[in-house]
Structure formats: structure tokens, C-alpha cells
Amino acid sequence: MYVPEFTTTKKEITLEDIMAGNNYYGDLMRKNYTKFQTENPDVEIDYHDFAEGLANIGAFEYTSIEDGQVRLERFVDLAALALVILTVPFPPLSLSIGALYGSYEIASAVKGSNVLTGRKLEESERWEDGIFGAMAFIPFGYISKAKWFKNLAKAGQSTRGAEKASGVVLSELDKKLIAKLEKGWRKNIKRRCY
């Protein structure tokens, strides 16, 4: 008896269609499944799960734009920290870099997005940036221990202010000499600046 045979085209071909058929890929998959079962008898896995896992084994790892932004932000944070640590022997430079970084953090917190990457910050990140940015302006330990800061503060004072601050009583001759030196310094500064 003759049975008519019809061929139809499917709109979609699934992984099961490829692996179940009598073709190269199906044969290869069944061969790999049999080999896997003999090498790993303690692993319970059915053919469907094995086929799906093997088909996706070469899938790529996706890095989103946000992941790239976070990576760049971390790099900037670590670079700024390294700069501050490396410039500790030079306190004015260290304080300047810390102040710049603090400004960057505060600007990000106020804006609600990272200034460098434009990534929108979560509320907790905004608080964190604001607090750490403000802390960058507090030079812990430098002001009380650093002689350069005390000298810098005194350098802006006149001789009369320095006399009061130091508690040293100057003679009239010393005062006249210091006044002449001050005048000479001012002239030199004016000549060099203008």
C-alpha cells in the first residue's frame, strides 16, 4: 500500500529539532552525551539539559555600559587615593589634590550623577560621595602637626602681627630694620610682578 509523503517547512527550528534529527549535529550531541555519562556516572543530567548546556557553553560575557562607567569611577577613585598618598611628603600638594577630589565628589553628590561618567547615582551613593567629599576638605593631622602650615599662616602677617604672635619684644632698632626689609621686599615683589 502506498502512503503519501508530505514535506512542510517549519516557521521556527528549535534546538531540540536539530539535536533530535538524524544529522551531523544531532549525532555529535548524542555521542558527547554518551561519552559524558560514561566519564561522569555520578552526575544526574538528562539529554535535554546536557544539549542546552553544551549549546550555550561558548556564550560570551556581556559588559554593560554601566559596568564600564563603574569601572572608570573606581579607577579615578584609586588614582586619586594613590596621588594623595604619594604626595604626603608634600603636604600643600596633597591637600590640593584632596581638595580637588573632594570637589569632584561633592559635585557628583549635588548633581545626582557622576560628573565624569554621567551615571545616575543611587541615594546611598550620593550620601557617600557627599560625606567623603566633605571629609577631603578636613586635613586630619596636617594642620596641628605641620610646621609649614603654621609658617604659612604667619607669613601673611606683618612684622607687628608677628611680634604679637611670637611674644618676642623687639627693640626700636630691630623694628626699624624689619620695616626697611619689608619695604625692600615689597619693592622687589612689585618689580617682579609688574
PDB file of C-alpha atoms in Angstrom:
ATOM      1  CA  MET A   1       0.000   0.000   0.000  1.00  0.00           C
ATOM      2  CA  TYR A   2       1.201   3.469  -0.851  1.00  0.00           C
ATOM      3  CA  VAL A   3       1.252   6.179   1.855  1.00  0.00           C
ATOM      4  CA  PRO A   4       1.618   9.723   0.560  1.00  0.00           C
ATOM      5  CA  GLU A   5       4.504  11.692   1.984  1.00  0.00           C
ATOM      6  CA  PHE A   6       4.302  15.445   2.649  1.00  0.00           C
ATOM      7  CA  THR A   7       7.090  17.882   3.376  1.00  0.00           C
ATOM      8  CA  THR A   8       6.324  21.026   5.325  1.00  0.00           C
ATOM      9  CA  THR A   9       8.548  23.895   6.385  1.00  0.00           C
ATOM     10  CA  LYS A  10       8.559  24.983   9.984  1.00  0.00           C
ATOM     11  CA  LYS A  11       8.455  28.634  10.912  1.00  0.00           C
ATOM     12  CA  GLU A  12      10.905  28.068  13.743  1.00  0.00           C
ATOM     13  CA  ILE A  13      13.524  25.432  14.305  1.00  0.00           C
ATOM     14  CA  THR A  14      14.343  24.719  17.915  1.00  0.00           C
ATOM     15  CA  LEU A  15      17.475  23.286  19.434  1.00  0.00           C
ATOM     16  CA  GLU A  16      15.596  20.053  20.050  1.00  0.00           C
ATOM     17  CA  ASP A  17      14.798  19.757  16.335  1.00  0.00           C
ATOM     18  CA  ILE A  18      18.470  19.989  15.446  1.00  0.00           C
ATOM     19  CA  MET A  19      19.695  17.660  18.179  1.00  0.00           C
ATOM     20  CA  ALA A  20      16.957  15.058  17.749  1.00  0.00           C
ATOM     21  CA  GLY A  21      17.290  14.765  13.985  1.00  0.00           C
ATOM     22  CA  ASN A  22      19.470  12.430  12.051  1.00  0.00           C
ATOM     23  CA  ASN A  23      22.160  14.920  11.125  1.00  0.00           C
ATOM     24  CA  TYR A  24      25.756  15.758  11.964  1.00  0.00           C
ATOM     25  CA  TYR A  25      24.931  17.950  14.987  1.00  0.00           C
ATOM     26  CA  GLY A  26      22.407  15.519  16.419  1.00  0.00           C
ATOM     27  CA  ASP A  27      24.835  12.604  16.055  1.00  0.00           C
ATOM     28  CA  LEU A  28      27.662  14.636  17.612  1.00  0.00           C
ATOM     29  CA  MET A  29      25.462  15.688  20.540  1.00  0.00           C
ATOM     30  CA  ARG A  30      24.337  12.114  21.255  1.00  0.00           C
ATOM     31  CA  LYS A  31      27.949  10.919  21.045  1.00  0.00           C
ATOM     32  CA  ASN A  32      29.092  13.631  23.505  1.00  0.00           C
ATOM     33  CA  TYR A  33      26.197  12.842  25.858  1.00  0.00           C
ATOM     34  CA  THR A  34      27.082   9.141  25.906  1.00  0.00           C
ATOM     35  CA  LYS A  35      30.760   9.965  26.496  1.00  0.00           C
ATOM     36  CA  PHE A  36      29.844  12.378  29.318  1.00  0.00           C
ATOM     37  CA  GLN A  37      27.661   9.737  31.022  1.00  0.00           C
ATOM     38  CA  THR A  38      30.434   7.136  30.937  1.00  0.00           C
ATOM     39  CA  GLU A  39      33.057   9.587  32.264  1.00  0.00           C
ATOM     40  CA  ASN A  40      30.761  11.055  34.956  1.00  0.00           C
ATOM     41  CA  PRO A  41      28.439   8.300  36.202  1.00  0.00           C
ATOM     42  CA  ASP A  42      27.673  10.188  39.433  1.00  0.00           C
ATOM     43  CA  VAL A  43      26.232  13.235  37.597  1.00  0.00           C
ATOM     44  CA  GLU A  44      22.478  13.076  37.027  1.00  0.00           C
ATOM     45  CA  ILE A  45      21.609  15.048  33.889  1.00  0.00           C
ATOM     46  CA  ASP A  46      19.112  14.311  31.159  1.00  0.00           C
ATOM     47  CA  TYR A  47      19.816  14.685  27.438  1.00  0.00           C
ATOM     48  CA  HIS A  48      17.790  17.894  27.039  1.00  0.00           C
ATOM     49  CA  ASP A  49      19.677  19.752  29.805  1.00  0.00           C
ATOM     50  CA  PHE A  50      23.002  18.427  28.516  1.00  0.00           C
ATOM     51  CA  ALA A  51      22.240  19.587  24.971  1.00  0.00           C
ATOM     52  CA  GLU A  52      21.178  23.035  26.134  1.00  0.00           C
ATOM     53  CA  GLY A  53      24.225  23.426  28.354  1.00  0.00           C
ATOM     54  CA  LEU A  54      26.598  22.333  25.608  1.00  0.00           C
ATOM     55  CA  ALA A  55      24.965  24.659  23.095  1.00  0.00           C
ATOM     56  CA  ASN A  56      25.444  27.635  25.439  1.00  0.00           C
ATOM     57  CA  ILE A  57      28.936  26.769  26.615  1.00  0.00           C
ATOM     58  CA  GLY A  58      30.539  29.252  24.242  1.00  0.00           C
ATOM     59  CA  ALA A  59      28.285  32.143  25.206  1.00  0.00           C
ATOM     60  CA  PHE A  60      30.056  35.448  25.700  1.00  0.00           C
ATOM     61  CA  GLU A  61      30.214  37.576  28.820  1.00  0.00           C
ATOM     62  CA  TYR A  62      28.337  40.830  28.423  1.00  0.00           C
ATOM     63  CA  THR A  63      29.678  44.039  29.942  1.00  0.00           C
ATOM     64  CA  SER A  64      27.086  46.785  30.121  1.00  0.00           C
ATOM     65  CA  ILE A  65      27.762  50.484  29.681  1.00  0.00           C
ATOM     66  CA  GLU A  66      27.060  50.981  33.382  1.00  0.00           C
ATOM     67  CA  ASP A  67      29.689  48.347  34.249  1.00  0.00           C
ATOM     68  CA  GLY A  68      32.213  50.322  32.214  1.00  0.00           C
ATOM     69  CA  GLN A  69      31.222  53.545  33.951  1.00  0.00           C
ATOM     70  CA  VAL A  70      31.578  51.980  37.406  1.00  0.00           C
ATOM     71  CA  ARG A  71      34.989  50.578  36.413  1.00  0.00           C
ATOM     72  CA  LEU A  72      36.137  54.053  35.276  1.00  0.00           C
ATOM     73  CA  GLU A  73      34.847  55.638  38.502  1.00  0.00           C
ATOM     74  CA  ARG A  74      36.764  53.065  40.572  1.00  0.00           C
ATOM     75  CA  PHE A  75      39.918  53.755  38.574  1.00  0.00           C
ATOM     76  CA  VAL A  76      39.589  57.505  39.202  1.00  0.00           C
ATOM     77  CA  ASP A  77      38.969  56.893  42.923  1.00  0.00           C
ATOM     78  CA  LEU A  78      42.032  54.660  43.235  1.00  0.00           C
ATOM     79  CA  ALA A  79      44.209  57.052  41.214  1.00  0.00           C
ATOM     80  CA  ALA A  80      43.176  59.996  43.408  1.00  0.00           C
ATOM     81  CA  LEU A  81      43.851  57.980  46.562  1.00  0.00           C
ATOM     82  CA  ALA A  82      47.263  56.942  45.238  1.00  0.00           C
ATOM     83  CA  LEU A  83      48.098  60.563  44.394  1.00  0.00           C
ATOM     84  CA  VAL A  84      47.130  61.758  47.851  1.00  0.00           C
ATOM     85  CA  ILE A  85      49.187  59.007  49.498  1.00  0.00           C
ATOM     86  CA  LEU A  86      52.204  59.592  47.238  1.00  0.00           C
ATOM     87  CA  THR A  87      52.140  63.326  47.903  1.00  0.00           C
ATOM     88  CA  VAL A  88      52.004  63.011  51.707  1.00  0.00           C
ATOM     89  CA  PRO A  89      55.642  64.192  51.959  1.00  0.00           C
ATOM     90  CA  PHE A  90      54.482  67.396  50.216  1.00  0.00           C
ATOM     91  CA  PRO A  91      51.503  68.474  52.339  1.00  0.00           C
ATOM     92  CA  PRO A  92      50.418  71.516  50.282  1.00  0.00           C
ATOM     93  CA  LEU A  93      50.236  69.376  47.138  1.00  0.00           C
ATOM     94  CA  SER A  94      48.482  66.578  48.993  1.00  0.00           C
ATOM     95  CA  LEU A  95      45.913  68.990  50.396  1.00  0.00           C
ATOM     96  CA  SER A  96      45.353  70.499  46.951  1.00  0.00           C
ATOM     97  CA  ILE A  97      44.754  67.123  45.337  1.00  0.00           C
ATOM     98  CA  GLY A  98      42.484  66.134  48.218  1.00  0.00           C
ATOM     99  CA  ALA A  99      40.510  69.354  47.797  1.00  0.00           C
ATOM    100  CA  LEU A 100      40.129  68.768  44.047  1.00  0.00           C
ATOM    101  CA  TYR A 101      38.942  65.220  44.647  1.00  0.00           C
ATOM    102  CA  GLY A 102      36.585  66.428  47.385  1.00  0.00           C
ATOM    103  CA  SER A 103      35.125  68.986  44.984  1.00  0.00           C
ATOM    104  CA  TYR A 104      34.597  66.245  42.396  1.00  0.00           C
ATOM    105  CA  GLU A 105      32.798  64.045  44.953  1.00  0.00           C
ATOM    106  CA  ILE A 106      30.609  66.879  46.261  1.00  0.00           C
ATOM    107  CA  ALA A 107      29.691  67.962  42.726  1.00  0.00           C
ATOM    108  CA  SER A 108      28.640  64.382  41.936  1.00  0.00           C
ATOM    109  CA  ALA A 109      26.563  64.195  45.121  1.00  0.00           C
ATOM    110  CA  VAL A 110      24.818  67.503  44.447  1.00  0.00           C
ATOM    111  CA  LYS A 111      24.196  66.762  40.759  1.00  0.00           C
ATOM    112  CA  GLY A 112      22.886  63.250  41.425  1.00  0.00           C
ATOM    113  CA  SER A 113      25.048  61.739  38.710  1.00  0.00           C
ATOM    114  CA  ASN A 114      28.759  61.153  38.426  1.00  0.00           C
ATOM    115  CA  VAL A 115      30.452  64.215  36.961  1.00  0.00           C
ATOM    116  CA  LEU A 116      32.947  62.141  34.965  1.00  0.00           C
ATOM    117  CA  THR A 117      30.747  59.368  33.546  1.00  0.00           C
ATOM    118  CA  GLY A 118      27.236  60.774  33.839  1.00  0.00           C
ATOM    119  CA  ARG A 119      25.975  57.612  35.578  1.00  0.00           C
ATOM    120  CA  LYS A 120      22.943  58.273  37.781  1.00  0.00           C
ATOM    121  CA  LEU A 121      23.839  57.683  41.417  1.00  0.00           C
ATOM    122  CA  GLU A 122      21.639  55.862  43.900  1.00  0.00           C
ATOM    123  CA  GLU A 123      20.647  57.727  47.055  1.00  0.00           C
ATOM    124  CA  SER A 124      23.195  55.861  49.188  1.00  0.00           C
ATOM    125  CA  GLU A 125      25.956  56.654  46.679  1.00  0.00           C
ATOM    126  CA  ARG A 126      25.026  60.333  46.768  1.00  0.00           C
ATOM    127  CA  TRP A 127      25.311  60.400  50.565  1.00  0.00           C
ATOM    128  CA  GLU A 128      28.592  58.522  50.417  1.00  0.00           C
ATOM    129  CA  ASP A 129      30.053  60.920  47.833  1.00  0.00           C
ATOM    130  CA  GLY A 130      28.871  63.942  49.810  1.00  0.00           C
ATOM    131  CA  ILE A 131      30.322  62.734  53.106  1.00  0.00           C
ATOM    132  CA  PHE A 132      33.660  61.616  51.649  1.00  0.00           C
ATOM    133  CA  GLY A 133      33.874  64.774  49.566  1.00  0.00           C
ATOM    134  CA  ALA A 134      33.403  66.927  52.655  1.00  0.00           C
ATOM    135  CA  MET A 135      35.959  64.857  54.567  1.00  0.00           C
ATOM    136  CA  ALA A 136      38.536  65.615  51.871  1.00  0.00           C
ATOM    137  CA  PHE A 137      38.495  69.235  52.996  1.00  0.00           C
ATOM    138  CA  ILE A 138      39.412  68.306  56.571  1.00  0.00           C
ATOM    139  CA  PRO A 139      43.194  67.874  56.597  1.00  0.00           C
ATOM    140  CA  PHE A 140      43.364  65.446  59.512  1.00  0.00           C
ATOM    141  CA  GLY A 141      46.639  65.744  61.350  1.00  0.00           C
ATOM    142  CA  TYR A 142      48.257  68.173  58.962  1.00  0.00           C
ATOM    143  CA  ILE A 143      47.103  71.439  60.495  1.00  0.00           C
ATOM    144  CA  SER A 144      48.082  70.634  64.060  1.00  0.00           C
ATOM    145  CA  LYS A 145      51.395  68.923  63.263  1.00  0.00           C
ATOM    146  CA  ALA A 146      52.657  70.606  60.116  1.00  0.00           C
ATOM    147  CA  LYS A 147      55.136  73.417  60.679  1.00  0.00           C
ATOM    148  CA  TRP A 148      54.692  74.583  57.097  1.00  0.00           C
ATOM    149  CA  PHE A 149      51.049  75.436  57.808  1.00  0.00           C
ATOM    150  CA  LYS A 150      51.928  77.473  60.883  1.00  0.00           C
ATOM    151  CA  ASN A 151      54.692  79.253  58.975  1.00  0.00           C
ATOM    152  CA  LEU A 152      52.335  79.889  56.079  1.00  0.00           C
ATOM    153  CA  ALA A 153      49.809  81.421  58.437  1.00  0.00           C
ATOM    154  CA  LYS A 154      52.487  83.645  59.969  1.00  0.00           C
ATOM    155  CA  ALA A 155      53.907  84.672  56.574  1.00  0.00           C
ATOM    156  CA  GLY A 156      50.794  86.670  55.816  1.00  0.00           C
ATOM    157  CA  GLN A 157      51.115  88.697  58.982  1.00  0.00           C
ATOM    158  CA  SER A 158      53.029  91.949  59.171  1.00  0.00           C
ATOM    159  CA  THR A 159      56.009  92.352  61.452  1.00  0.00           C
ATOM    160  CA  ARG A 160      53.780  93.871  64.086  1.00  0.00           C
ATOM    161  CA  GLY A 161      51.477  90.855  63.933  1.00  0.00           C
ATOM    162  CA  ALA A 162      54.453  88.514  64.049  1.00  0.00           C
ATOM    163  CA  GLU A 163      55.765  90.372  67.067  1.00  0.00           C
ATOM    164  CA  LYS A 164      52.480  89.899  68.884  1.00  0.00           C
ATOM    165  CA  ALA A 165      52.139  86.278  67.814  1.00  0.00           C
ATOM    166  CA  SER A 166      55.667  85.314  68.791  1.00  0.00           C
ATOM    167  CA  GLY A 167      55.661  87.166  72.101  1.00  0.00           C
ATOM    168  CA  VAL A 168      59.177  88.448  71.404  1.00  0.00           C
ATOM    169  CA  VAL A 169      59.808  92.059  72.387  1.00  0.00           C
ATOM    170  CA  LEU A 170      61.724  93.814  69.638  1.00  0.00           C
ATOM    171  CA  SER A 171      63.890  96.844  70.217  1.00  0.00           C
ATOM    172  CA  GLU A 172      63.311 100.079  68.288  1.00  0.00           C
ATOM    173  CA  LEU A 173      66.373  99.361  66.169  1.00  0.00           C
ATOM    174  CA  ASP A 174      65.051  95.889  65.278  1.00  0.00           C
ATOM    175  CA  LYS A 175      61.679  97.359  64.343  1.00  0.00           C
ATOM    176  CA  LYS A 176      63.313  99.922  62.017  1.00  0.00           C
ATOM    177  CA  LEU A 177      65.466  97.247  60.416  1.00  0.00           C
ATOM    178  CA  ILE A 178      62.477  94.964  59.859  1.00  0.00           C
ATOM    179  CA  ALA A 179      60.459  97.871  58.423  1.00  0.00           C
ATOM    180  CA  LYS A 180      63.283  98.619  55.932  1.00  0.00           C
ATOM    181  CA  LEU A 181      63.472  94.960  54.961  1.00  0.00           C
ATOM    182  CA  GLU A 182      59.704  94.854  54.463  1.00  0.00           C
ATOM    183  CA  LYS A 183      59.893  97.926  52.215  1.00  0.00           C
ATOM    184  CA  GLY A 184      62.669  96.347  50.168  1.00  0.00           C
ATOM    185  CA  TRP A 185      60.745  93.092  49.794  1.00  0.00           C
ATOM    186  CA  ARG A 186      57.643  94.925  48.663  1.00  0.00           C
ATOM    187  CA  LYS A 187      59.641  96.871  46.032  1.00  0.00           C
ATOM    188  CA  ASN A 188      61.232  93.652  44.752  1.00  0.00           C
ATOM    189  CA  ILE A 189      57.884  91.918  44.610  1.00  0.00           C
ATOM    190  CA  LYS A 190      56.305  94.864  42.770  1.00  0.00           C
ATOM    191  CA  ARG A 191      59.174  94.970  40.256  1.00  0.00           C
ATOM    192  CA  ARG A 192      58.949  91.249  39.554  1.00  0.00           C
ATOM    193  CA  CYS A 193      55.167  91.115  39.374  1.00  0.00           C
ATOM    194  CA  TYR A 194      54.502  94.203  37.225  1.00  0.00           C
TER     195      TYR A 194
END
